[in-house]
Coordinates of C-alpha atoms in Angstrom, one line a residue:
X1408 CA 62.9 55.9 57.3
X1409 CA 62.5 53.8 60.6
X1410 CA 66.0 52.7 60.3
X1411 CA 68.0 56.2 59.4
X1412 CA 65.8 57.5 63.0
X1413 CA 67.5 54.7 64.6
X1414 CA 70.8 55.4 63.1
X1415 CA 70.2 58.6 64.0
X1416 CA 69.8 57.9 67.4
X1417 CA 72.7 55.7 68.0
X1418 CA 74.7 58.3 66.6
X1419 CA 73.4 60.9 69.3
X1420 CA 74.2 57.9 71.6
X1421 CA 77.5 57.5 71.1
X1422 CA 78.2 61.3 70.7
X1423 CA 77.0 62.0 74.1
X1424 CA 78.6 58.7 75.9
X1425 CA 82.0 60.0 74.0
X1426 CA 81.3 63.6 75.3
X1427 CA 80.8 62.4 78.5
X1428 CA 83.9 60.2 78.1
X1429 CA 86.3 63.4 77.4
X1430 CA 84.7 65.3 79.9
X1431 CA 85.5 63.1 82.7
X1432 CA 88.9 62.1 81.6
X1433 CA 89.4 65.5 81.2
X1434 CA 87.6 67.5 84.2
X1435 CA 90.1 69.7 85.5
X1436 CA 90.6 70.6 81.8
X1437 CA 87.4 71.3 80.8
X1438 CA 86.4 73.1 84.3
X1439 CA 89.3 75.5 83.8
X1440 CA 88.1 76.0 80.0
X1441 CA 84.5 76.6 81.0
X1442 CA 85.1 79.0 83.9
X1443 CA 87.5 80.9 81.3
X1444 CA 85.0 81.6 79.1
X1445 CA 82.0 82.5 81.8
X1446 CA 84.5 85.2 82.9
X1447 CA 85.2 86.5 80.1
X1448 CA 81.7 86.5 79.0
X1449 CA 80.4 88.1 82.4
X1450 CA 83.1 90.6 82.4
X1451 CA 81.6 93.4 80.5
X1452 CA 78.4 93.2 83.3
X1453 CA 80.8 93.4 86.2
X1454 CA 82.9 96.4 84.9
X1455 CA 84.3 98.8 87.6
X1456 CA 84.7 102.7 87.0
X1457 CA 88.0 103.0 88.2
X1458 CA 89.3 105.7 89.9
X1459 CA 92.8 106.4 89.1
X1460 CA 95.5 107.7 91.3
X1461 CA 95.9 111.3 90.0
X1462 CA 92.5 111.5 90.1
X1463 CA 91.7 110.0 93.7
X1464 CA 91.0 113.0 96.3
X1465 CA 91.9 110.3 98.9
X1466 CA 90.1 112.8 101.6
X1467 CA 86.6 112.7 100.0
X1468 CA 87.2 109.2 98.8
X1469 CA 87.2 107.9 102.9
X1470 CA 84.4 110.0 103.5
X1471 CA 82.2 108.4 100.6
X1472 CA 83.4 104.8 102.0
X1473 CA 82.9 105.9 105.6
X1474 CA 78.9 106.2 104.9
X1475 CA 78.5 103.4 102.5
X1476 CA 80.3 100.9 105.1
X1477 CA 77.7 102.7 107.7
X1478 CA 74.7 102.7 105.0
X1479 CA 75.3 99.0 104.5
X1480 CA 75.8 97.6 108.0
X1481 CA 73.7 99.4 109.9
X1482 CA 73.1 99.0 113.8
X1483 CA 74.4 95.7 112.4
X1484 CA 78.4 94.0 113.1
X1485 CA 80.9 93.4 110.5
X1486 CA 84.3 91.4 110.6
X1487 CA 87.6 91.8 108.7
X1488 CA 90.4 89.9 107.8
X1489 CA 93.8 91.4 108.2
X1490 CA 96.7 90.3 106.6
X1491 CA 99.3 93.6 107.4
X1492 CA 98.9 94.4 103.6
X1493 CA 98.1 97.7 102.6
X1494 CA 95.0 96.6 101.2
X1495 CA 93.4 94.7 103.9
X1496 CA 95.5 97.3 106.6
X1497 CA 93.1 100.5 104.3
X1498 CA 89.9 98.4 104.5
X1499 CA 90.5 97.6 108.4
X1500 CA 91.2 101.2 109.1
X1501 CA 87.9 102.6 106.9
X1502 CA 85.5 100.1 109.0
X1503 CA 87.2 101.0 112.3
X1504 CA 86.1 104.5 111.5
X1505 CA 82.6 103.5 110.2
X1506 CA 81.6 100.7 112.7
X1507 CA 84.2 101.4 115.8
X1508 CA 83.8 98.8 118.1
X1509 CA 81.2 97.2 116.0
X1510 CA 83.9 95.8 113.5
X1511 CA 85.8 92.8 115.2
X1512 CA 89.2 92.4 112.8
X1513 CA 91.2 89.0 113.0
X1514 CA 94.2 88.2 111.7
X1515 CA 94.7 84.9 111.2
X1516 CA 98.2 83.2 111.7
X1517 CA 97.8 80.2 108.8
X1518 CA 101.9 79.1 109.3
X1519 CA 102.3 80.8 105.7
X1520 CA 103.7 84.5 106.5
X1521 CA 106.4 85.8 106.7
X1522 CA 108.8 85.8 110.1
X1523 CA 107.1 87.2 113.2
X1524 CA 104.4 88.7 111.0
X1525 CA 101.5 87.8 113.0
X1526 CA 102.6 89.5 116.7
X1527 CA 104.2 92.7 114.4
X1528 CA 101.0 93.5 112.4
X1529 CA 98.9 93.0 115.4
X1530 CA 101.3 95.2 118.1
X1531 CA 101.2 98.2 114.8
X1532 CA 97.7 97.9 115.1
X1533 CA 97.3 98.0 119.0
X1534 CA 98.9 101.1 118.7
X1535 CA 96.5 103.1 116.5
X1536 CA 93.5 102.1 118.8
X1537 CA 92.4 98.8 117.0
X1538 CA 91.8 95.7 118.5
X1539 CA 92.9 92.8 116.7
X1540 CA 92.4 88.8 117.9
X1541 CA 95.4 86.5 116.6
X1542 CA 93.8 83.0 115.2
X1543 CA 96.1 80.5 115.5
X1544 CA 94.7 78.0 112.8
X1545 CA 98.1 76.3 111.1
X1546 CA 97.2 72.8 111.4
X1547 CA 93.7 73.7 109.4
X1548 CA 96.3 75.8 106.4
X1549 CA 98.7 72.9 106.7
X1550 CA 96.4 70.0 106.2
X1551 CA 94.4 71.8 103.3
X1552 CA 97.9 72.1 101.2
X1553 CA 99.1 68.8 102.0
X1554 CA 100.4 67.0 98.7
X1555 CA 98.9 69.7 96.8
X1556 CA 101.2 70.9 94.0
X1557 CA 98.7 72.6 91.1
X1558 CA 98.9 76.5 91.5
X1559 CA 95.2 76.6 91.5
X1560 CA 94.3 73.6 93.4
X1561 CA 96.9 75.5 95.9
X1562 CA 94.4 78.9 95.9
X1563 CA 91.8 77.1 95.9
X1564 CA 93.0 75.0 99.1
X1565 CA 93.5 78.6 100.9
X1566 CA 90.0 80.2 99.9
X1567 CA 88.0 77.3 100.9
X1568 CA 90.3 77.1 104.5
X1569 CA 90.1 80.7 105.0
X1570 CA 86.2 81.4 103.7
X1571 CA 84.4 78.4 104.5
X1572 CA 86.4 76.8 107.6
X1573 CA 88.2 79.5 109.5
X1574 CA 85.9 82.5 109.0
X1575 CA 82.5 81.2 108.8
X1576 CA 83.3 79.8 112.5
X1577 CA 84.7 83.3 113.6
X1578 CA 80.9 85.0 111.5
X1579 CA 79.0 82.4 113.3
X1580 CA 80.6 83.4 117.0
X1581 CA 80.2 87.2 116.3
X1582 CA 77.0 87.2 114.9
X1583 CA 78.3 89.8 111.8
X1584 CA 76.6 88.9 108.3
X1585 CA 79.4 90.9 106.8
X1586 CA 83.0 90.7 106.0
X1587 CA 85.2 93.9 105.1
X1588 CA 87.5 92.8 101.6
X1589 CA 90.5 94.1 100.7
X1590 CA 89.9 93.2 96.8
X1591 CA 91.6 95.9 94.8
X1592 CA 90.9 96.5 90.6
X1593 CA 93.9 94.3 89.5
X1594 CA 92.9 91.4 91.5
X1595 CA 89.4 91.3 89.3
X1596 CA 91.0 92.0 86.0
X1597 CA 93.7 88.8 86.7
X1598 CA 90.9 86.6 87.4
X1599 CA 88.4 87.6 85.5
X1600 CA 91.2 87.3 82.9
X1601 CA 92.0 83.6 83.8
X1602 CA 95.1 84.8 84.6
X1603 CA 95.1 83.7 88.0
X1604 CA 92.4 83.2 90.6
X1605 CA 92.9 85.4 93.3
X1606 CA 91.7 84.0 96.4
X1607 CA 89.8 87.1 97.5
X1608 CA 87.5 87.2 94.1
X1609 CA 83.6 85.9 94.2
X1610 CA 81.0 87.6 92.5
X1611 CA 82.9 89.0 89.8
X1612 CA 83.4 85.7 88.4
X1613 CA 79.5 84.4 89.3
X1614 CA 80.1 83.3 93.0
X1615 CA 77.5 84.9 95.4
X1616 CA 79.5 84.4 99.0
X1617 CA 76.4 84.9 101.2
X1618 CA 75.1 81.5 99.0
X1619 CA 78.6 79.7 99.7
X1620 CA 79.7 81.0 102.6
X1621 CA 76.9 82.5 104.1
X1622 CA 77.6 86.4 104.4
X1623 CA 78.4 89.3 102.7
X1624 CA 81.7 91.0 101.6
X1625 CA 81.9 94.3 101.0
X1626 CA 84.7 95.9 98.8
X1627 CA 85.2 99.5 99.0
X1628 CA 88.8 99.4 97.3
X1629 CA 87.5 97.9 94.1
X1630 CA 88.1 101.0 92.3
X1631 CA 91.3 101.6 93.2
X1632 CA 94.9 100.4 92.0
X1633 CA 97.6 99.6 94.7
X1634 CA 99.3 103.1 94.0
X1635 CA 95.3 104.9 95.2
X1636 CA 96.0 102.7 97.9
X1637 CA 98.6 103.9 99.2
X1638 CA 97.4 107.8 99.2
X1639 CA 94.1 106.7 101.0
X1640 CA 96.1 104.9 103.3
X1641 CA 98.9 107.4 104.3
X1642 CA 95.3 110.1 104.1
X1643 CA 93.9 107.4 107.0
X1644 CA 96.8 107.6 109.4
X1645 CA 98.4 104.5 108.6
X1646 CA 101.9 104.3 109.4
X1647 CA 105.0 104.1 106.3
X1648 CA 105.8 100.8 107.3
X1649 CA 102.3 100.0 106.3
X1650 CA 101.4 102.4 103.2
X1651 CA 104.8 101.9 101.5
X1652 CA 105.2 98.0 102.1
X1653 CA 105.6 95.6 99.4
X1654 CA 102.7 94.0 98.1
X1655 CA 102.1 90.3 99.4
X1656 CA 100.1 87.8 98.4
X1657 CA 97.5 86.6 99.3
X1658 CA 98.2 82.8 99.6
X1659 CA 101.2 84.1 101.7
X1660 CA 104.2 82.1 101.4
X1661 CA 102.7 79.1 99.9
X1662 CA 102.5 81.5 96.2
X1663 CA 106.0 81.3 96.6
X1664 CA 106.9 77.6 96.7
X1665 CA 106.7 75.8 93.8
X1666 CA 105.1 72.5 94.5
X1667 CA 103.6 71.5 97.7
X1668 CA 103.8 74.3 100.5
X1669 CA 105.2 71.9 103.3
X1670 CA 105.4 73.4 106.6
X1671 CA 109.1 72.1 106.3
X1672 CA 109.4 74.1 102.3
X1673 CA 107.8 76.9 103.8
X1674 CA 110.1 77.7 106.6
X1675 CA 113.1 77.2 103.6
X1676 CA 111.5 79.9 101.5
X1677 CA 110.3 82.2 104.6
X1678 CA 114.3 82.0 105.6
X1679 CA 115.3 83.0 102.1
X1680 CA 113.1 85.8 102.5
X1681 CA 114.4 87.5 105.7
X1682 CA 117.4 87.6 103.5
X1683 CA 116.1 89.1 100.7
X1684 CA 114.1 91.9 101.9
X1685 CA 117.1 93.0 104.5
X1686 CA 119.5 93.0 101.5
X1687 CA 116.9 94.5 99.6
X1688 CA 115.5 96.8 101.9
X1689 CA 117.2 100.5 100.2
X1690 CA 116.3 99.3 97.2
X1691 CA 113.8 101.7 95.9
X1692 CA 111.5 99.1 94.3
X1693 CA 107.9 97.8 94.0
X1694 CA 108.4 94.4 95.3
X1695 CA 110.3 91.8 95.6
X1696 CA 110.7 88.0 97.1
X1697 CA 112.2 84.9 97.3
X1698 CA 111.1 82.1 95.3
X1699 CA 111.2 78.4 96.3
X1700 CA 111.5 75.8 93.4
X1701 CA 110.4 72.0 93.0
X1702 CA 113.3 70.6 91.2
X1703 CA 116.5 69.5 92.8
X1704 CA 120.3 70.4 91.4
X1705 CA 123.9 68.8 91.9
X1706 CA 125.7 71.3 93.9
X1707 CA 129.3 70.9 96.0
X1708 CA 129.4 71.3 99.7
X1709 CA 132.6 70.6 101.5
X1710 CA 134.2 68.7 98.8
X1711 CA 131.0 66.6 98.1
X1712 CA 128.4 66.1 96.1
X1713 CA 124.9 68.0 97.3
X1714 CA 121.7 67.5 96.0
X1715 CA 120.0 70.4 96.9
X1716 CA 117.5 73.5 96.3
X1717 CA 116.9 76.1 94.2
X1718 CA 115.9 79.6 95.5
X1719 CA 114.9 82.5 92.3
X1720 CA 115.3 86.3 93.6
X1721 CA 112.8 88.4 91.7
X1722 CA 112.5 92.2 91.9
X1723 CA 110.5 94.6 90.1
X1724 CA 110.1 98.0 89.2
X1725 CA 106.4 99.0 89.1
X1726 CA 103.6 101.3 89.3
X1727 CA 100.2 99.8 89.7
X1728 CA 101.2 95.5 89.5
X1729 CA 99.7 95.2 86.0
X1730 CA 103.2 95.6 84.1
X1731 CA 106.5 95.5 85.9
X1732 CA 110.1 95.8 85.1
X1733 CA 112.6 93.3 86.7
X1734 CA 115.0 96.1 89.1
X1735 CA 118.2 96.3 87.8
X1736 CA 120.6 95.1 90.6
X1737 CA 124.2 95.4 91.0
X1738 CA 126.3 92.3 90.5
X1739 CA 127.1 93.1 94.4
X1740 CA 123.9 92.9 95.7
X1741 CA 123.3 89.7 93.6
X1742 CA 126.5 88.0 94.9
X1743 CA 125.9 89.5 98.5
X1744 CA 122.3 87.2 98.7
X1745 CA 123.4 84.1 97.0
X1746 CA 126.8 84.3 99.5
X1747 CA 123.7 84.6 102.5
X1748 CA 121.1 82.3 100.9
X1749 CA 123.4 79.7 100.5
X1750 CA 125.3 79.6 103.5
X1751 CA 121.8 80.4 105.9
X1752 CA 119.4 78.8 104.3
X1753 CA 120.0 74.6 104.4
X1754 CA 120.6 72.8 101.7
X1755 CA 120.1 75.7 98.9
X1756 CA 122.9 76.0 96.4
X1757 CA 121.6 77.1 93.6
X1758 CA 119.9 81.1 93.5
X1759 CA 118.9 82.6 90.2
X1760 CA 117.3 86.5 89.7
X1761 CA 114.3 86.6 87.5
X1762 CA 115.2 89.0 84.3
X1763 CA 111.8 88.3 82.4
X1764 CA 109.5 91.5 82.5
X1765 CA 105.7 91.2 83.0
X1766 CA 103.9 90.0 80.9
X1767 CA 104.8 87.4 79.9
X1768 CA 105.9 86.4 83.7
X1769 CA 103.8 87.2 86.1
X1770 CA 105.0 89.1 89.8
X1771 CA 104.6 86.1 92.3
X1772 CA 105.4 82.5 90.7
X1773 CA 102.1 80.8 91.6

């Protein structure tokens, strides 16, 4: 009996030292597994009523926002983030009206946006009566992402720069305890999905912010899709440069450079992108951007060989992000931005367009 106990235990010995074995070799695997699973078994307690666009009355819908921002802050401060989306453009413009001066909005210039974008969003906002401070804080973006090639070691190189570097210094200088969010429906549903981590997501997959972080975010958008976005927005004042602009993502330009976002790859793909949304521009269609990709291709410049890049055009046709139809372009158009992206951008000289449809692709490429 003695003897089949010690068996026994040996056996639960080696299980657990080969558990532990597989687990370490593979972490990244098993981390990724795990936090798939507590999503999706958490996302039945975190459901959101949402409130679709033909239902939204986007009037009573900023009133309702209004008072909860007040409710919840108090005599109290608040900061928030703004990127020159429509999302976090909405959630900037509802606090201004809650809090007025009591809501000190940043935008942060992390050397992953798009050309001039910092000075542009700010000078749109000047002129509708808010304030906003330009960070410079490249160098702290630049040296999180360096040699960092994973799509989700990317995002996750972003959230911890932007949450727990940049803004917990900006909290700690304004005294606020409370962060405004642009975080819209779909961004839950793709994480919580283990589609993607969006880098503005926390407690709906089990992360409490004020514990990490050490304040509160507040998400009055949640409800919505981009498309009840947009009519709050235009209903706020907001400008059509603003309501109607493409969606952009969060992690910027680095979502759209496969491989390591070098500040060197990210000025390639942010050139590639001046020339596709001017091309693009009376196109009548959801989105659309200019892709940066890892591997190199044979290509002939001036009678020689080139080694060079690869830059993939996608465009979609959409309503709300969570299915999307690549646009159908003219052959024109297609041969107009190759003849641009390969002769302005250096060393491209291959540029594909993106026919797949979503799903199984997905809108940005990282």
């Amino acid at each position: 009996m003695k003897s089949v106990q010690k068996q026994e235990l040996k056996n639960r010995t080696f299980l657990s030292i080969l558990a532990g074995i597989i687990i370490s070799y593979h972490s990244r695997i098993v981390r990724n597994a795990c936090l798939y699973a507590f999503t999706r078994s958490i996302k039945k307690e975190m459901e959101i009523k949402e409130i679709k666009a033909n239902e939204l009355d986007p009037e009573t819908f900023i009133k309702e926002k209004i008072t909860e921002i007040s409710e919840i802050i108090g005599e109290g401060t608040a900061i928030s983030a703004l990127s020159g989306g429509v999302d976090s453009a909405t959630v900037t413009m509802l606090g201004h009206k809650a809090l007025g001066d009591r809501l000190k909005t940043y935008f942060i210039d992390n050397g992953i946006m798009r050309q001039n974008e910092p000075e542009q969003v700010v000078s749109i906002f000047k002129e509708l009566g808010v304030n906003i401070e330009l960070i410079k804080a490249r160098e702290e973006f630049f040296n999180a992402l360096g040699g960092v090639t994973d799509p989700e070691e990317k995002r996750e190189a972003i959230t911890q720069t932007f949450y727990k570097d940049v803004f917990a210094k900006l909290l700690k200088k304004s005294d606020a305890k409370f962060l405004l969010h642009g975080t819209i429906l779909t961004d839950v549903e793709e994480t919580v999905a283990g589609i993607k981590r969006q880098h503005n997501i926390f407690e709906q997959i089990g992360i409490d912010p004020e514990d990490v972080f050490g304040y509160k975010i507040i998400e009055p958008l949640v409800q919505l899709r981009k498309d009840g976005v947009r009519k709050v927005a235009k209903s706020l004042g907001l400008p059509d440069t603003i309501y109607n602009r493409p969606p952009f993502p969060g992690p910027a330009l680095a979502a759209r450079v496969i491989g390591e976002a070098s500040p060197e790859r990210i000025e390639i793909v942010r050139k590639a992108t001046i020339i596709v949304e001017e091309e693009l521009k009376n196109i009548d269609a959801f989105q659309c951007m200019a892709i940066l990709h890892n591997d190199k291709l044979t290509g002939i410049r001036n009678g020689k060989r080139d080694f060079g890049l690869q830059i993939e055009i996608r465009c979609w046709d959409s309503v709300d992000a969570r299915i999307a139809k690549p646009t159908r372009l003219s052959y024109e158009v297609l041969d107009n931005l190759s003849e641009r992206i390969t002769n302005e951008v250096p060393n491209v000289v291959s540029v594909t367009y993106n026919i797949a449809k979503k799903p199984p692709s997905t809108m940005e490429a990282v």
